[in-house]
Amino acid sequence: MKLITKILSLILAILMMAAAAIAVNKKILGHDIVTSVEQSLTVETDTLSLVPGGSAVIHTAPFAKKNIGYAGPVPLDIYIENGKISEIKPLPNSETPSFYKRAEVLFSRWEGLSPKDALKQKVDAVSGATYTSNAIINNVIDGLDFYLGTEAGASTSLPFKMWIALAVTLTACIVPLFVKNRIYNYAQLTANVVVLGFWCGQFLDYSLMLKYLSDGFSMPGAIVAIVMLIAAFIYPLFGRAQHYCNHICPLGAAQILVAGICGYKIRLSARVVKVLDWFRKILWAVLMLMLWTDCITGWMDLELFQAFQYESAGWGIIIAALTFVALSAIVSRPYCRFVCPTGSLFKRAENIG
């Protein structure tokens, strides 16, 4: 009976997020629910425009639908002049502007090269904008591949850093099931912060989950996120409550590590804990209502996980994240316990709050 209750709670959480994906992005698993002007960027156009004198413009919109960034397609126009790539221009997209600006530096890696030489380039994703970067890279590859009439296709392999992120995530998923060792635990938490947080920018948040519910999973780039989702939603069905929050989440790991620095802890009374817990629940309900009504959905870009991508994150997010991490030295995991919207969703799925 307890397992059935957990399964029903999980289904309810998924349906709640599916409703949010439909309300915000007007599609579910890649299927458009409503056709609108905002979705015009996903409409197929001619892939190639020839210009007198041997120039051409490659339109990657047809490929962008399968090369999804963090928030949706990222189509490009690639200009060919005198046999070389003269310019790459971004087309309208739904990416967070600060993240896209970071990824745009990749354009210079191809400009000035012939299409054939550009395809030979080994281009890695920009740290802190991995999804956007990979979408841009694969769009360029598909566009140039089409232009040359070859069959190279977009990259189907994970970048080196993503293999490392996958290894850290799998270790965090498996080893704690069998090993209870303080030294290992601190080593794992440190890897979560350094590798998953700062280096690879791999974590679960509302923006990412809505992206996958709206557009579906694009492999192999989504493999790390899929493993994390299994830990967050499936592990609790088998008695591993909050496994993602306790063993994988880089922000949760940072709070646990800082908590070990200070031996003194503020003892919150049961009444205060109850009030703060109710604050978290009410906050989460309000934020979910905003998603369902497609109102002020920009709050998803303000979750404190974004602080790991410090080069593009706003100062307000960075300061708030540092404040909560510092506070965790004297109050056990304050952000996780009393604020985190993503954690609240996981708790709802586990039927624990």
PDB file of C-alpha atoms in Angstrom, residues 17-266:
ATOM      1  CA  MET A  17       4.923  19.424 -14.329  1.00  0.00           C
ATOM      2  CA  ALA A  18       3.379  18.304 -17.630  1.00  0.00           C
ATOM      3  CA  ALA A  19       0.599  20.842 -17.127  1.00  0.00           C
ATOM      4  CA  ALA A  20       3.243  23.501 -16.476  1.00  0.00           C
ATOM      5  CA  ALA A  21       5.146  22.521 -19.631  1.00  0.00           C
ATOM      6  CA  ILE A  22       1.979  22.839 -21.714  1.00  0.00           C
ATOM      7  CA  ALA A  23       1.061  26.181 -20.130  1.00  0.00           C
ATOM      8  CA  VAL A  24       4.520  27.715 -20.486  1.00  0.00           C
ATOM      9  CA  ASN A  25       5.900  26.180 -23.697  1.00  0.00           C
ATOM     10  CA  LYS A  26       2.647  25.120 -25.387  1.00  0.00           C
ATOM     11  CA  LYS A  27       3.987  21.675 -26.191  1.00  0.00           C
ATOM     12  CA  ILE A  28       4.651  18.303 -24.613  1.00  0.00           C
ATOM     13  CA  LEU A  29       7.416  15.849 -25.595  1.00  0.00           C
ATOM     14  CA  GLY A  30       8.007  17.755 -28.834  1.00  0.00           C
ATOM     15  CA  HIS A  31       4.349  17.907 -29.875  1.00  0.00           C
ATOM     16  CA  ASP A  32       2.964  21.413 -30.342  1.00  0.00           C
ATOM     17  CA  ILE A  33      -0.255  22.061 -28.447  1.00  0.00           C
ATOM     18  CA  VAL A  34      -0.893  25.553 -29.781  1.00  0.00           C
ATOM     19  CA  THR A  35       0.535  27.205 -32.879  1.00  0.00           C
ATOM     20  CA  SER A  36       1.614  30.755 -32.127  1.00  0.00           C
ATOM     21  CA  VAL A  37       3.895  33.505 -33.334  1.00  0.00           C
ATOM     22  CA  GLU A  38       6.375  32.688 -30.594  1.00  0.00           C
ATOM     23  CA  GLN A  39       6.753  29.199 -32.012  1.00  0.00           C
ATOM     24  CA  SER A  40       7.542  30.442 -35.490  1.00  0.00           C
ATOM     25  CA  LEU A  41      11.243  29.819 -34.867  1.00  0.00           C
ATOM     26  CA  THR A  42      10.535  26.060 -35.040  1.00  0.00           C
ATOM     27  CA  VAL A  43       8.772  26.224 -38.423  1.00  0.00           C
ATOM     28  CA  GLU A  44      10.794  24.702 -41.224  1.00  0.00           C
ATOM     29  CA  THR A  45      12.254  27.094 -43.807  1.00  0.00           C
ATOM     30  CA  ASP A  46      14.384  26.538 -46.873  1.00  0.00           C
ATOM     31  CA  THR A  47      17.678  25.161 -45.684  1.00  0.00           C
ATOM     32  CA  LEU A  48      19.854  26.881 -48.296  1.00  0.00           C
ATOM     33  CA  SER A  49      19.683  30.266 -50.049  1.00  0.00           C
ATOM     34  CA  LEU A  50      22.098  30.790 -52.941  1.00  0.00           C
ATOM     35  CA  VAL A  51      23.353  34.288 -53.673  1.00  0.00           C
ATOM     36  CA  PRO A  52      24.814  35.357 -57.060  1.00  0.00           C
ATOM     37  CA  GLY A  53      28.599  35.238 -57.064  1.00  0.00           C
ATOM     38  CA  GLY A  54      28.940  31.911 -55.259  1.00  0.00           C
ATOM     39  CA  SER A  55      27.778  33.044 -51.839  1.00  0.00           C
ATOM     40  CA  ALA A  56      25.188  31.202 -49.786  1.00  0.00           C
ATOM     41  CA  VAL A  57      23.261  31.325 -46.548  1.00  0.00           C
ATOM     42  CA  ILE A  58      22.607  28.092 -44.663  1.00  0.00           C
ATOM     43  CA  HIS A  59      19.460  28.206 -42.543  1.00  0.00           C
ATOM     44  CA  THR A  60      19.654  25.641 -39.722  1.00  0.00           C
ATOM     45  CA  ALA A  61      16.034  26.002 -38.526  1.00  0.00           C
ATOM     46  CA  PRO A  62      15.086  22.543 -39.890  1.00  0.00           C
ATOM     47  CA  PHE A  63      17.889  20.970 -37.818  1.00  0.00           C
ATOM     48  CA  ALA A  64      17.292  23.082 -34.709  1.00  0.00           C
ATOM     49  CA  LYS A  65      14.244  21.061 -33.719  1.00  0.00           C
ATOM     50  CA  LYS A  66      16.417  18.058 -32.913  1.00  0.00           C
ATOM     51  CA  ASN A  67      19.413  20.039 -31.633  1.00  0.00           C
ATOM     52  CA  ILE A  68      17.695  21.482 -28.573  1.00  0.00           C
ATOM     53  CA  GLY A  69      19.410  23.933 -26.237  1.00  0.00           C
ATOM     54  CA  TYR A  70      18.549  24.567 -22.598  1.00  0.00           C
ATOM     55  CA  ALA A  71      15.137  26.152 -23.279  1.00  0.00           C
ATOM     56  CA  GLY A  72      14.386  25.143 -26.870  1.00  0.00           C
ATOM     57  CA  PRO A  73      15.703  25.286 -30.463  1.00  0.00           C
ATOM     58  CA  VAL A  74      18.628  27.613 -31.258  1.00  0.00           C
ATOM     59  CA  PRO A  75      18.524  28.112 -35.067  1.00  0.00           C
ATOM     60  CA  LEU A  76      21.343  29.897 -36.888  1.00  0.00           C
ATOM     61  CA  ASP A  77      22.124  31.427 -40.269  1.00  0.00           C
ATOM     62  CA  ILE A  78      25.574  30.507 -41.600  1.00  0.00           C
ATOM     63  CA  TYR A  79      26.919  32.840 -44.297  1.00  0.00           C
ATOM     64  CA  ILE A  80      29.325  31.453 -46.908  1.00  0.00           C
ATOM     65  CA  GLU A  81      31.353  33.929 -49.011  1.00  0.00           C
ATOM     66  CA  ASN A  82      34.231  33.106 -51.347  1.00  0.00           C
ATOM     67  CA  GLY A  83      34.220  29.528 -50.124  1.00  0.00           C
ATOM     68  CA  LYS A  84      34.594  30.432 -46.447  1.00  0.00           C
ATOM     69  CA  ILE A  85      32.291  31.030 -43.502  1.00  0.00           C
ATOM     70  CA  SER A  86      32.077  34.803 -43.224  1.00  0.00           C
ATOM     71  CA  GLU A  87      29.563  35.067 -40.394  1.00  0.00           C
ATOM     72  CA  ILE A  88      27.216  33.080 -38.169  1.00  0.00           C
ATOM     73  CA  LYS A  89      24.083  34.861 -36.960  1.00  0.00           C
ATOM     74  CA  PRO A  90      21.712  33.663 -34.218  1.00  0.00           C
ATOM     75  CA  LEU A  91      17.991  33.575 -34.991  1.00  0.00           C
ATOM     76  CA  PRO A  92      15.196  34.129 -32.421  1.00  0.00           C
ATOM     77  CA  ASN A  93      15.361  31.568 -29.611  1.00  0.00           C
ATOM     78  CA  SER A  94      14.190  30.980 -26.046  1.00  0.00           C
ATOM     79  CA  GLU A  95      17.580  30.620 -24.356  1.00  0.00           C
ATOM     80  CA  THR A  96      18.442  32.768 -21.357  1.00  0.00           C
ATOM     81  CA  PRO A  97      20.263  35.758 -22.961  1.00  0.00           C
ATOM     82  CA  SER A  98      23.220  35.654 -20.572  1.00  0.00           C
ATOM     83  CA  PHE A  99      23.814  31.944 -21.243  1.00  0.00           C
ATOM     84  CA  TYR A 100      23.461  32.391 -25.006  1.00  0.00           C
ATOM     85  CA  LYS A 101      25.914  35.288 -24.965  1.00  0.00           C
ATOM     86  CA  ARG A 102      28.507  33.011 -23.360  1.00  0.00           C
ATOM     87  CA  ALA A 103      27.939  30.308 -25.976  1.00  0.00           C
ATOM     88  CA  GLU A 104      28.142  32.783 -28.870  1.00  0.00           C
ATOM     89  CA  VAL A 105      31.937  32.894 -28.520  1.00  0.00           C
ATOM     90  CA  LEU A 106      31.902  29.564 -30.347  1.00  0.00           C
ATOM     91  CA  PHE A 107      31.015  31.316 -33.616  1.00  0.00           C
ATOM     92  CA  SER A 108      34.586  32.566 -33.965  1.00  0.00           C
ATOM     93  CA  ARG A 109      35.843  28.958 -34.019  1.00  0.00           C
ATOM     94  CA  TRP A 110      34.276  28.457 -37.464  1.00  0.00           C
ATOM     95  CA  GLU A 111      34.348  31.913 -39.025  1.00  0.00           C
ATOM     96  CA  GLY A 112      37.060  32.318 -41.639  1.00  0.00           C
ATOM     97  CA  LEU A 113      37.270  28.592 -42.371  1.00  0.00           C
ATOM     98  CA  SER A 114      36.027  26.678 -45.357  1.00  0.00           C
ATOM     99  CA  PRO A 115      32.975  24.484 -44.610  1.00  0.00           C
ATOM    100  CA  LYS A 116      35.143  21.377 -44.973  1.00  0.00           C
ATOM    101  CA  ASP A 117      37.792  22.670 -42.568  1.00  0.00           C
ATOM    102  CA  ALA A 118      35.106  23.859 -40.162  1.00  0.00           C
ATOM    103  CA  LEU A 119      33.677  20.345 -39.982  1.00  0.00           C
ATOM    104  CA  LYS A 120      37.111  19.062 -38.975  1.00  0.00           C
ATOM    105  CA  GLN A 121      37.262  21.490 -36.050  1.00  0.00           C
ATOM    106  CA  LYS A 122      37.094  19.964 -32.568  1.00  0.00           C
ATOM    107  CA  VAL A 123      34.870  22.411 -30.698  1.00  0.00           C
ATOM    108  CA  ASP A 124      34.001  21.881 -27.035  1.00  0.00           C
ATOM    109  CA  ALA A 125      31.042  23.310 -25.177  1.00  0.00           C
ATOM    110  CA  VAL A 126      31.477  26.473 -23.105  1.00  0.00           C
ATOM    111  CA  SER A 127      31.458  25.839 -19.346  1.00  0.00           C
ATOM    112  CA  GLY A 128      28.250  27.080 -17.746  1.00  0.00           C
ATOM    113  CA  ALA A 129      26.337  26.990 -21.050  1.00  0.00           C
ATOM    114  CA  THR A 130      26.710  23.335 -21.991  1.00  0.00           C
ATOM    115  CA  TYR A 131      23.242  22.693 -23.447  1.00  0.00           C
ATOM    116  CA  THR A 132      23.211  25.891 -25.500  1.00  0.00           C
ATOM    117  CA  SER A 133      26.767  25.247 -26.694  1.00  0.00           C
ATOM    118  CA  ASN A 134      26.042  21.676 -27.800  1.00  0.00           C
ATOM    119  CA  ALA A 135      22.929  22.820 -29.664  1.00  0.00           C
ATOM    120  CA  ILE A 136      24.951  25.488 -31.502  1.00  0.00           C
ATOM    121  CA  ILE A 137      27.738  23.033 -32.321  1.00  0.00           C
ATOM    122  CA  ASN A 138      25.355  20.414 -33.678  1.00  0.00           C
ATOM    123  CA  ASN A 139      23.378  22.994 -35.674  1.00  0.00           C
ATOM    124  CA  VAL A 140      26.563  24.208 -37.339  1.00  0.00           C
ATOM    125  CA  ILE A 141      27.672  20.642 -38.071  1.00  0.00           C
ATOM    126  CA  ASP A 142      24.287  19.694 -39.538  1.00  0.00           C
ATOM    127  CA  GLY A 143      24.123  22.890 -41.603  1.00  0.00           C
ATOM    128  CA  LEU A 144      27.606  22.491 -43.051  1.00  0.00           C
ATOM    129  CA  ASP A 145      27.028  18.791 -43.582  1.00  0.00           C
ATOM    130  CA  PHE A 146      23.935  19.609 -45.634  1.00  0.00           C
ATOM    131  CA  TYR A 147      25.787  22.302 -47.575  1.00  0.00           C
ATOM    132  CA  LEU A 148      28.607  19.932 -48.527  1.00  0.00           C
ATOM    133  CA  GLY A 149      26.250  17.053 -49.237  1.00  0.00           C
ATOM    134  CA  THR A 150      28.161  14.780 -46.881  1.00  0.00           C
ATOM    135  CA  GLU A 151      26.839  12.421 -44.241  1.00  0.00           C
ATOM    136  CA  ALA A 152      28.981  13.431 -41.291  1.00  0.00           C
ATOM    137  CA  GLY A 153      25.950  14.537 -39.276  1.00  0.00           C
ATOM    138  CA  ALA A 154      25.922  16.094 -35.850  1.00  0.00           C
ATOM    139  CA  SER A 155      28.114  14.733 -33.124  1.00  0.00           C
ATOM    140  CA  THR A 156      26.644  11.699 -31.395  1.00  0.00           C
ATOM    141  CA  SER A 157      29.313  11.430 -28.723  1.00  0.00           C
ATOM    142  CA  LEU A 158      29.615  13.082 -25.353  1.00  0.00           C
ATOM    143  CA  PRO A 159      32.339  15.689 -24.801  1.00  0.00           C
ATOM    144  CA  PHE A 160      35.098  14.639 -22.397  1.00  0.00           C
ATOM    145  CA  LYS A 161      33.799  16.803 -19.562  1.00  0.00           C
ATOM    146  CA  MET A 162      30.359  15.212 -19.867  1.00  0.00           C
ATOM    147  CA  TRP A 163      31.887  11.753 -19.502  1.00  0.00           C
ATOM    148  CA  ILE A 164      33.454  12.969 -16.261  1.00  0.00           C
ATOM    149  CA  ALA A 165      30.107  14.409 -15.130  1.00  0.00           C
ATOM    150  CA  LEU A 166      28.432  11.087 -15.930  1.00  0.00           C
ATOM    151  CA  ALA A 167      31.062   9.186 -13.932  1.00  0.00           C
ATOM    152  CA  VAL A 168      30.609  11.484 -10.904  1.00  0.00           C
ATOM    153  CA  THR A 169      26.818  11.170 -11.128  1.00  0.00           C
ATOM    154  CA  LEU A 170      26.843   7.384 -11.434  1.00  0.00           C
ATOM    155  CA  THR A 171      29.248   7.134  -8.509  1.00  0.00           C
ATOM    156  CA  ALA A 172      26.919   9.288  -6.413  1.00  0.00           C
ATOM    157  CA  CYS A 173      23.989   7.090  -7.431  1.00  0.00           C
ATOM    158  CA  ILE A 174      25.614   3.723  -6.719  1.00  0.00           C
ATOM    159  CA  VAL A 175      28.391   3.916  -4.115  1.00  0.00           C
ATOM    160  CA  PRO A 176      26.299   5.413  -1.238  1.00  0.00           C
ATOM    161  CA  LEU A 177      23.992   2.395  -1.527  1.00  0.00           C
ATOM    162  CA  PHE A 178      26.809   0.184  -0.260  1.00  0.00           C
ATOM    163  CA  VAL A 179      29.436   2.424   1.356  1.00  0.00           C
ATOM    164  CA  LYS A 180      28.986   4.453   4.534  1.00  0.00           C
ATOM    165  CA  ASN A 181      32.312   6.207   4.898  1.00  0.00           C
ATOM    166  CA  ARG A 182      32.836   9.799   5.976  1.00  0.00           C
ATOM    167  CA  ILE A 183      35.981  10.364   3.919  1.00  0.00           C
ATOM    168  CA  TYR A 184      34.333   8.991   0.788  1.00  0.00           C
ATOM    169  CA  ASN A 185      31.223  11.063   1.478  1.00  0.00           C
ATOM    170  CA  TYR A 186      33.200  14.307   1.648  1.00  0.00           C
ATOM    171  CA  ALA A 187      35.153  13.377  -1.477  1.00  0.00           C
ATOM    172  CA  GLN A 188      31.915  12.694  -3.347  1.00  0.00           C
ATOM    173  CA  LEU A 189      30.308  15.932  -2.176  1.00  0.00           C
ATOM    174  CA  THR A 190      33.400  17.878  -3.236  1.00  0.00           C
ATOM    175  CA  ALA A 191      33.267  16.255  -6.690  1.00  0.00           C
ATOM    176  CA  ASN A 192      29.599  17.195  -6.954  1.00  0.00           C
ATOM    177  CA  VAL A 193      30.379  20.849  -6.262  1.00  0.00           C
ATOM    178  CA  VAL A 194      33.507  21.109  -8.426  1.00  0.00           C
ATOM    179  CA  VAL A 195      32.598  18.857 -11.371  1.00  0.00           C
ATOM    180  CA  LEU A 196      28.809  18.872 -11.554  1.00  0.00           C
ATOM    181  CA  GLY A 197      28.411  22.429 -10.302  1.00  0.00           C
ATOM    182  CA  PHE A 198      31.220  24.696 -11.452  1.00  0.00           C
ATOM    183  CA  TRP A 199      32.858  22.743 -14.292  1.00  0.00           C
ATOM    184  CA  CYS A 200      29.952  21.114 -16.114  1.00  0.00           C
ATOM    185  CA  GLY A 201      26.886  22.992 -14.863  1.00  0.00           C
ATOM    186  CA  GLN A 202      24.951  19.744 -14.425  1.00  0.00           C
ATOM    187  CA  PHE A 203      22.031  19.843 -11.978  1.00  0.00           C
ATOM    188  CA  LEU A 204      18.268  19.506 -11.934  1.00  0.00           C
ATOM    189  CA  ASP A 205      16.075  22.592 -11.823  1.00  0.00           C
ATOM    190  CA  TYR A 206      12.666  23.642 -13.087  1.00  0.00           C
ATOM    191  CA  SER A 207      13.964  25.064 -16.373  1.00  0.00           C
ATOM    192  CA  LEU A 208      15.665  21.794 -17.281  1.00  0.00           C
ATOM    193  CA  MET A 209      12.728  19.578 -16.314  1.00  0.00           C
ATOM    194  CA  LEU A 210      10.246  21.721 -18.259  1.00  0.00           C
ATOM    195  CA  LYS A 211      12.611  21.648 -21.243  1.00  0.00           C
ATOM    196  CA  TYR A 212      12.601  17.853 -21.327  1.00  0.00           C
ATOM    197  CA  LEU A 213       8.849  17.601 -20.799  1.00  0.00           C
ATOM    198  CA  SER A 214       8.272  20.111 -23.602  1.00  0.00           C
ATOM    199  CA  ASP A 215      10.874  18.979 -26.144  1.00  0.00           C
ATOM    200  CA  GLY A 216      11.734  15.432 -25.131  1.00  0.00           C
ATOM    201  CA  PHE A 217      15.223  14.066 -24.509  1.00  0.00           C
ATOM    202  CA  SER A 218      18.022  14.649 -26.999  1.00  0.00           C
ATOM    203  CA  MET A 219      20.630  11.900 -26.694  1.00  0.00           C
ATOM    204  CA  PRO A 220      23.421  11.542 -25.818  1.00  0.00           C
ATOM    205  CA  GLY A 221      23.540  15.033 -24.289  1.00  0.00           C
ATOM    206  CA  ALA A 222      20.698  14.290 -21.888  1.00  0.00           C
ATOM    207  CA  ILE A 223      22.246  11.151 -20.380  1.00  0.00           C
ATOM    208  CA  VAL A 224      23.570  12.876 -17.227  1.00  0.00           C
ATOM    209  CA  ALA A 225      20.222  14.556 -16.579  1.00  0.00           C
ATOM    210  CA  ILE A 226      18.385  11.247 -17.083  1.00  0.00           C
ATOM    211  CA  VAL A 227      20.555   9.552 -14.456  1.00  0.00           C
ATOM    212  CA  MET A 228      19.859  12.444 -12.078  1.00  0.00           C
ATOM    213  CA  LEU A 229      16.115  12.228 -12.744  1.00  0.00           C
ATOM    214  CA  ILE A 230      16.170   8.518 -11.945  1.00  0.00           C
ATOM    215  CA  ALA A 231      17.862   9.260  -8.633  1.00  0.00           C
ATOM    216  CA  ALA A 232      15.364  12.035  -7.869  1.00  0.00           C
ATOM    217  CA  PHE A 233      12.126  10.290  -8.829  1.00  0.00           C
ATOM    218  CA  ILE A 234      12.698   6.523  -9.038  1.00  0.00           C
ATOM    219  CA  TYR A 235      15.073   5.854  -6.144  1.00  0.00           C
ATOM    220  CA  PRO A 236      12.496   6.975  -3.534  1.00  0.00           C
ATOM    221  CA  LEU A 237      10.153   4.207  -4.717  1.00  0.00           C
ATOM    222  CA  PHE A 238      12.727   1.743  -3.382  1.00  0.00           C
ATOM    223  CA  GLY A 239      13.357   3.375  -0.037  1.00  0.00           C
ATOM    224  CA  ARG A 240      16.079   5.858  -1.030  1.00  0.00           C
ATOM    225  CA  ALA A 241      14.276   9.063  -0.016  1.00  0.00           C
ATOM    226  CA  GLN A 242      15.804  12.314  -1.281  1.00  0.00           C
ATOM    227  CA  HIS A 243      18.809  10.500  -2.742  1.00  0.00           C
ATOM    228  CA  TYR A 244      19.389  13.196  -5.358  1.00  0.00           C
ATOM    229  CA  CYS A 245      19.220  16.023  -2.784  1.00  0.00           C
ATOM    230  CA  ASN A 246      21.473  14.266  -0.272  1.00  0.00           C
ATOM    231  CA  HIS A 247      24.080  12.709  -2.557  1.00  0.00           C
ATOM    232  CA  ILE A 248      24.103  14.452  -5.964  1.00  0.00           C
ATOM    233  CA  CYS A 249      22.786  18.035  -5.980  1.00  0.00           C
ATOM    234  CA  PRO A 250      25.843  20.360  -6.085  1.00  0.00           C
ATOM    235  CA  LEU A 251      24.127  23.109  -4.063  1.00  0.00           C
ATOM    236  CA  GLY A 252      23.037  20.602  -1.427  1.00  0.00           C
ATOM    237  CA  ALA A 253      26.587  19.232  -1.378  1.00  0.00           C
ATOM    238  CA  ALA A 254      28.031  22.715  -0.855  1.00  0.00           C
ATOM    239  CA  GLN A 255      25.770  23.252   2.155  1.00  0.00           C
ATOM    240  CA  ILE A 256      26.705  19.894   3.701  1.00  0.00           C
ATOM    241  CA  LEU A 257      30.430  20.590   3.246  1.00  0.00           C
ATOM    242  CA  VAL A 258      30.197  24.033   4.851  1.00  0.00           C
ATOM    243  CA  ALA A 259      28.135  22.585   7.714  1.00  0.00           C
ATOM    244  CA  GLY A 260      31.148  20.450   8.642  1.00  0.00           C
ATOM    245  CA  ILE A 261      33.323  23.530   9.171  1.00  0.00           C
ATOM    246  CA  CYS A 262      31.533  24.841  12.228  1.00  0.00           C
ATOM    247  CA  GLY A 263      30.705  22.717  15.263  1.00  0.00           C
ATOM    248  CA  TYR A 264      28.174  25.225  16.619  1.00  0.00           C
ATOM    249  CA  LYS A 265      24.617  24.936  15.280  1.00  0.00           C
ATOM    250  CA  ILE A 266      21.567  27.057  15.992  1.00  0.00           C
TER     251      ILE A 266
END
